[in-house]
Every structure is written in C-alpha cells, then in structure tokens.
Amino acid sequence: MSQNLISANFSAETIARMDAALATLEEIFAPFSDITADALDGLPRMGEKSEPFCRQTALVLDQNLAVIPPSVDFKGLKEDFADLDALRPRLLRLRELLNQVENVKDALGCDILGTSLEGYGLMKMFGKSEGLESLRQAIRLRIGGGRDGKPTGGDTPPPKA
C-alpha cells in the first residue's frame, strides 16, 4: 500500500512567487555579501551571555554622553542594536520556515522512496525485473552491499528477491 504523506503540487505561479521572495531577500542582503565566516574569524562576537553586558554598557553610556570621546561610535552602537532587534524576529521566522521547507522535502522523499520500493517489488513479483538489475546493484552499493559491506546511506533496502 502506497503512502502519501504530502502532495505539494507546486504550481508554476507558486514557484515563481517563491523565487521572487527569495530574490527580494537576496537583493536586501547583497550589500553584506563580503561578511563571511572567514571575515568574522578571530573577531570577538556577542553571544547570549555577553549581550546583557553590551546592553547595560550602552545604557550607561547613554546616561553619560559627556564622557564619550569622539573616537567611540556611540551612535553606531545604538543603530547596531536597533538593527539587531529588528532582524531577530525575522531570523526566527526564517529558521521556522526553513524547518518547514526541510520537512516538506523530507516528506516528498519518503513518498518517492516508498513508492519506488513498492514499484520495484511489483516488477520483481511479476517477473518484469530484467531492466531493474542495474537499479538493484546501485541501491545495494547505497544501502549496505558496498565494496566494504558497510552502509553508505540511510535509505531503506530494496525488497529481497
């Protein structure tokens, strides 16, 4: 019995809307493309534990503007906090959306593999498996009949002959 966890049936219009939304985000973040993991390597980063310290420091500096020398970019600090606070809820939404997209991809893969294995079994049962020998060899290499006998992936093995 076939499983059908999902039927997304993405229309051309839906795919175009997805691409447009992604293009918009890519355009918004294009000016920051030089900020890479390598560029940040070795720089001190604000984490969960250091953020309260940074926020408290900004508050104290704001209350003592007269002692801040011109070399300290306090205005930039305040703008960075505003940008961070604006970005965070969107980052959370993006992470949740990415998780949803991954789940859809995984559900589609489950349906595809399940139906493929079912079809493979049917072809074997009805003696139509002559053309499936190369598939059997390929999946054996992927599942556990590889050269070293160890599994090479997390797929379900094909039905036994």
PDB file of C-alpha atoms in Angstrom:
ATOM      1  CA  MET A   1       0.000   0.000   0.000  1.00  0.00           C
ATOM      2  CA  SER A   2       1.444   3.334  -1.086  1.00  0.00           C
ATOM      3  CA  GLN A   3       1.996   6.094   1.390  1.00  0.00           C
ATOM      4  CA  ASN A   4       1.290   9.672   0.510  1.00  0.00           C
ATOM      5  CA  LEU A   5       2.495  11.962   3.270  1.00  0.00           C
ATOM      6  CA  ILE A   6       2.268  15.041   1.089  1.00  0.00           C
ATOM      7  CA  SER A   7       1.034  16.272  -2.253  1.00  0.00           C
ATOM      8  CA  ALA A   8       2.512  19.721  -2.647  1.00  0.00           C
ATOM      9  CA  ASN A   9       1.572  20.202  -6.307  1.00  0.00           C
ATOM     10  CA  PHE A  10       3.501  23.468  -6.557  1.00  0.00           C
ATOM     11  CA  SER A  11       2.068  25.448  -9.451  1.00  0.00           C
ATOM     12  CA  ALA A  12       4.284  27.476 -11.765  1.00  0.00           C
ATOM     13  CA  GLU A  13       2.812  30.591 -10.131  1.00  0.00           C
ATOM     14  CA  THR A  14       3.719  29.322  -6.645  1.00  0.00           C
ATOM     15  CA  ILE A  15       7.284  28.511  -7.726  1.00  0.00           C
ATOM     16  CA  ALA A  16       7.557  31.987  -9.303  1.00  0.00           C
ATOM     17  CA  ARG A  17       6.328  33.585  -6.060  1.00  0.00           C
ATOM     18  CA  MET A  18       8.889  31.581  -4.054  1.00  0.00           C
ATOM     19  CA  ASP A  19      11.654  32.659  -6.426  1.00  0.00           C
ATOM     20  CA  ALA A  20      10.533  36.303  -6.228  1.00  0.00           C
ATOM     21  CA  ALA A  21      10.518  36.229  -2.416  1.00  0.00           C
ATOM     22  CA  LEU A  22      13.997  34.685  -2.368  1.00  0.00           C
ATOM     23  CA  ALA A  23      15.241  37.215  -4.924  1.00  0.00           C
ATOM     24  CA  THR A  24      13.947  40.031  -2.714  1.00  0.00           C
ATOM     25  CA  LEU A  25      15.842  38.693   0.300  1.00  0.00           C
ATOM     26  CA  GLU A  26      18.977  38.167  -1.797  1.00  0.00           C
ATOM     27  CA  GLU A  27      18.736  41.754  -3.015  1.00  0.00           C
ATOM     28  CA  ILE A  28      18.281  43.113   0.519  1.00  0.00           C
ATOM     29  CA  PHE A  29      21.307  41.230   1.825  1.00  0.00           C
ATOM     30  CA  ALA A  30      23.556  41.681  -1.251  1.00  0.00           C
ATOM     31  CA  PRO A  31      25.383  44.692   0.277  1.00  0.00           C
ATOM     32  CA  PHE A  32      26.545  42.436   3.099  1.00  0.00           C
ATOM     33  CA  SER A  33      27.941  39.650   0.907  1.00  0.00           C
ATOM     34  CA  ASP A  34      31.512  40.435   1.986  1.00  0.00           C
ATOM     35  CA  ILE A  35      30.611  39.479   5.559  1.00  0.00           C
ATOM     36  CA  THR A  36      31.644  35.836   5.576  1.00  0.00           C
ATOM     37  CA  ALA A  37      32.576  33.368   8.277  1.00  0.00           C
ATOM     38  CA  ASP A  38      36.225  33.885   7.280  1.00  0.00           C
ATOM     39  CA  ALA A  39      35.869  37.654   7.596  1.00  0.00           C
ATOM     40  CA  LEU A  40      34.471  37.239  11.120  1.00  0.00           C
ATOM     41  CA  ASP A  41      37.045  34.633  12.134  1.00  0.00           C
ATOM     42  CA  GLY A  42      39.033  35.754  15.147  1.00  0.00           C
ATOM     43  CA  LEU A  43      36.787  38.703  15.961  1.00  0.00           C
ATOM     44  CA  PRO A  44      35.043  38.864  19.331  1.00  0.00           C
ATOM     45  CA  ARG A  45      31.358  38.024  18.999  1.00  0.00           C
ATOM     46  CA  MET A  46      28.429  38.954  21.166  1.00  0.00           C
ATOM     47  CA  GLY A  47      26.662  35.857  22.436  1.00  0.00           C
ATOM     48  CA  GLU A  48      23.779  35.266  24.817  1.00  0.00           C
ATOM     49  CA  LYS A  49      25.998  35.780  27.844  1.00  0.00           C
ATOM     50  CA  SER A  50      27.691  38.954  26.629  1.00  0.00           C
ATOM     51  CA  GLU A  51      24.585  40.666  25.252  1.00  0.00           C
ATOM     52  CA  PRO A  52      23.324  41.834  28.682  1.00  0.00           C
ATOM     53  CA  PHE A  53      26.766  43.349  29.337  1.00  0.00           C
ATOM     54  CA  CYS A  54      26.663  45.180  25.983  1.00  0.00           C
ATOM     55  CA  ARG A  55      23.122  46.452  26.542  1.00  0.00           C
ATOM     56  CA  GLN A  56      23.960  47.649  30.056  1.00  0.00           C
ATOM     57  CA  THR A  57      27.092  49.377  28.785  1.00  0.00           C
ATOM     58  CA  ALA A  58      25.043  51.151  26.086  1.00  0.00           C
ATOM     59  CA  LEU A  59      22.557  52.269  28.731  1.00  0.00           C
ATOM     60  CA  VAL A  60      25.308  53.649  30.995  1.00  0.00           C
ATOM     61  CA  LEU A  61      26.992  55.382  28.045  1.00  0.00           C
ATOM     62  CA  ASP A  62      23.673  56.938  27.039  1.00  0.00           C
ATOM     63  CA  GLN A  63      23.346  58.364  30.551  1.00  0.00           C
ATOM     64  CA  ASN A  64      26.897  59.756  30.427  1.00  0.00           C
ATOM     65  CA  LEU A  65      27.238  61.168  26.909  1.00  0.00           C
ATOM     66  CA  ALA A  66      29.649  63.883  28.081  1.00  0.00           C
ATOM     67  CA  VAL A  67      32.399  61.371  28.859  1.00  0.00           C
ATOM     68  CA  ILE A  68      32.274  59.573  25.490  1.00  0.00           C
ATOM     69  CA  PRO A  69      35.195  60.631  23.271  1.00  0.00           C
ATOM     70  CA  PRO A  70      34.528  61.194  19.551  1.00  0.00           C
ATOM     71  CA  SER A  71      36.506  58.038  18.728  1.00  0.00           C
ATOM     72  CA  VAL A  72      33.727  55.890  20.274  1.00  0.00           C
ATOM     73  CA  ASP A  73      30.928  55.399  17.744  1.00  0.00           C
ATOM     74  CA  PHE A  74      28.063  55.508  20.221  1.00  0.00           C
ATOM     75  CA  LYS A  75      25.547  56.481  17.529  1.00  0.00           C
ATOM     76  CA  GLY A  76      26.652  53.428  15.530  1.00  0.00           C
ATOM     77  CA  LEU A  77      26.278  51.259  18.634  1.00  0.00           C
ATOM     78  CA  LYS A  78      22.680  52.382  19.079  1.00  0.00           C
ATOM     79  CA  GLU A  79      21.952  51.823  15.380  1.00  0.00           C
ATOM     80  CA  ASP A  80      23.503  48.343  15.529  1.00  0.00           C
ATOM     81  CA  PHE A  81      21.284  47.420  18.479  1.00  0.00           C
ATOM     82  CA  ALA A  82      18.212  48.731  16.630  1.00  0.00           C
ATOM     83  CA  ASP A  83      19.138  46.703  13.532  1.00  0.00           C
ATOM     84  CA  LEU A  84      19.802  43.583  15.606  1.00  0.00           C
ATOM     85  CA  ASP A  85      16.481  43.941  17.406  1.00  0.00           C
ATOM     86  CA  ALA A  86      14.688  44.378  14.068  1.00  0.00           C
ATOM     87  CA  LEU A  87      16.490  41.412  12.483  1.00  0.00           C
ATOM     88  CA  ARG A  88      15.969  38.854  15.252  1.00  0.00           C
ATOM     89  CA  PRO A  89      12.222  38.154  14.814  1.00  0.00           C
ATOM     90  CA  ARG A  90      12.747  37.830  11.060  1.00  0.00           C
ATOM     91  CA  LEU A  91      15.615  35.413  11.613  1.00  0.00           C
ATOM     92  CA  LEU A  92      13.351  33.322  13.830  1.00  0.00           C
ATOM     93  CA  ARG A  93      10.679  33.295  11.120  1.00  0.00           C
ATOM     94  CA  LEU A  94      13.275  32.294   8.511  1.00  0.00           C
ATOM     95  CA  ARG A  95      14.531  29.446  10.699  1.00  0.00           C
ATOM     96  CA  GLU A  96      10.980  28.196  11.239  1.00  0.00           C
ATOM     97  CA  LEU A  97      10.277  28.470   7.511  1.00  0.00           C
ATOM     98  CA  LEU A  98      13.487  26.635   6.635  1.00  0.00           C
ATOM     99  CA  ASN A  99      12.483  23.866   9.043  1.00  0.00           C
ATOM    100  CA  GLN A 100       9.072  23.669   7.345  1.00  0.00           C
ATOM    101  CA  VAL A 101      10.678  23.519   3.885  1.00  0.00           C
ATOM    102  CA  GLU A 102      13.040  20.756   5.084  1.00  0.00           C
ATOM    103  CA  ASN A 103      10.042  18.786   6.418  1.00  0.00           C
ATOM    104  CA  VAL A 104       8.228  19.124   3.088  1.00  0.00           C
ATOM    105  CA  LYS A 105      11.374  17.987   1.241  1.00  0.00           C
ATOM    106  CA  ASP A 106      11.768  15.015   3.584  1.00  0.00           C
ATOM    107  CA  ALA A 107       8.085  14.039   3.268  1.00  0.00           C
ATOM    108  CA  LEU A 108       8.336  14.175  -0.529  1.00  0.00           C
ATOM    109  CA  GLY A 109      11.451  11.995  -0.339  1.00  0.00           C
ATOM    110  CA  CYS A 110       9.640   9.477   1.883  1.00  0.00           C
ATOM    111  CA  ASP A 111       6.782   9.270  -0.608  1.00  0.00           C
ATOM    112  CA  ILE A 112       9.161   8.940  -3.558  1.00  0.00           C
ATOM    113  CA  LEU A 113      11.286   6.231  -1.945  1.00  0.00           C
ATOM    114  CA  GLY A 114       8.267   4.318  -0.617  1.00  0.00           C
ATOM    115  CA  THR A 115       6.532   4.246  -3.990  1.00  0.00           C
ATOM    116  CA  SER A 116       9.787   3.411  -5.784  1.00  0.00           C
ATOM    117  CA  LEU A 117      10.422   0.466  -3.479  1.00  0.00           C
ATOM    118  CA  GLU A 118       6.832  -0.682  -3.889  1.00  0.00           C
ATOM    119  CA  GLY A 119       7.125  -0.452  -7.687  1.00  0.00           C
ATOM    120  CA  TYR A 120      10.438  -2.279  -7.599  1.00  0.00           C
ATOM    121  CA  GLY A 121       8.821  -5.086  -5.607  1.00  0.00           C
ATOM    122  CA  LEU A 122       5.919  -5.302  -8.043  1.00  0.00           C
ATOM    123  CA  MET A 123       8.242  -5.559 -11.036  1.00  0.00           C
ATOM    124  CA  LYS A 124      10.136  -8.365  -9.342  1.00  0.00           C
ATOM    125  CA  MET A 125       6.928 -10.154  -8.373  1.00  0.00           C
ATOM    126  CA  PHE A 126       5.584 -10.074 -11.921  1.00  0.00           C
ATOM    127  CA  GLY A 127       8.891 -11.093 -13.483  1.00  0.00           C
ATOM    128  CA  LYS A 128       9.494  -7.730 -15.072  1.00  0.00           C
ATOM    129  CA  SER A 129      12.714  -7.080 -13.186  1.00  0.00           C
ATOM    130  CA  GLU A 130      15.135  -7.645 -16.091  1.00  0.00           C
ATOM    131  CA  GLY A 131      15.596  -3.904 -16.518  1.00  0.00           C
ATOM    132  CA  LEU A 132      15.917  -3.371 -12.794  1.00  0.00           C
ATOM    133  CA  GLU A 133      19.213  -5.250 -12.294  1.00  0.00           C
ATOM    134  CA  SER A 134      21.280  -2.070 -12.620  1.00  0.00           C
ATOM    135  CA  LEU A 135      18.959  -0.404 -10.090  1.00  0.00           C
ATOM    136  CA  ARG A 136      19.399  -3.328  -7.711  1.00  0.00           C
ATOM    137  CA  GLN A 137      23.189  -3.034  -7.968  1.00  0.00           C
ATOM    138  CA  ALA A 138      23.076   0.730  -7.446  1.00  0.00           C
ATOM    139  CA  ILE A 139      20.882   0.512  -4.378  1.00  0.00           C
ATOM    140  CA  ARG A 140      22.993  -2.328  -2.967  1.00  0.00           C
ATOM    141  CA  LEU A 141      26.016  -0.039  -3.076  1.00  0.00           C
ATOM    142  CA  ARG A 142      23.984   2.703  -1.378  1.00  0.00           C
ATOM    143  CA  ILE A 143      22.370   0.518   1.298  1.00  0.00           C
ATOM    144  CA  GLY A 144      24.930  -1.912   2.513  1.00  0.00           C
ATOM    145  CA  GLY A 145      26.214  -4.136  -0.180  1.00  0.00           C
ATOM    146  CA  GLY A 146      29.012  -1.696  -0.934  1.00  0.00           C
ATOM    147  CA  ARG A 147      32.570  -2.739  -1.510  1.00  0.00           C
ATOM    148  CA  ASP A 148      33.365  -2.691   2.199  1.00  0.00           C
ATOM    149  CA  GLY A 149      29.980  -4.179   3.177  1.00  0.00           C
ATOM    150  CA  LYS A 150      29.098  -1.118   5.259  1.00  0.00           C
ATOM    151  CA  PRO A 151      26.006   1.008   4.704  1.00  0.00           C
ATOM    152  CA  THR A 152      26.706   4.148   2.713  1.00  0.00           C
ATOM    153  CA  GLY A 153      23.417   5.912   3.350  1.00  0.00           C
ATOM    154  CA  GLY A 154      20.256   5.918   5.425  1.00  0.00           C
ATOM    155  CA  ASP A 155      17.921   4.551   2.750  1.00  0.00           C
ATOM    156  CA  THR A 156      15.635   1.580   3.175  1.00  0.00           C
ATOM    157  CA  PRO A 157      16.929  -1.518   1.364  1.00  0.00           C
ATOM    158  CA  PRO A 158      15.040  -2.870  -1.642  1.00  0.00           C
ATOM    159  CA  PRO A 159      12.706  -5.832  -1.163  1.00  0.00           C
ATOM    160  CA  LYS A 160      14.524  -9.172  -1.081  1.00  0.00           C
ATOM    161  CA  ALA A 161      14.392 -11.417  -4.144  1.00  0.00           C
TER     162      ALA A 161
END
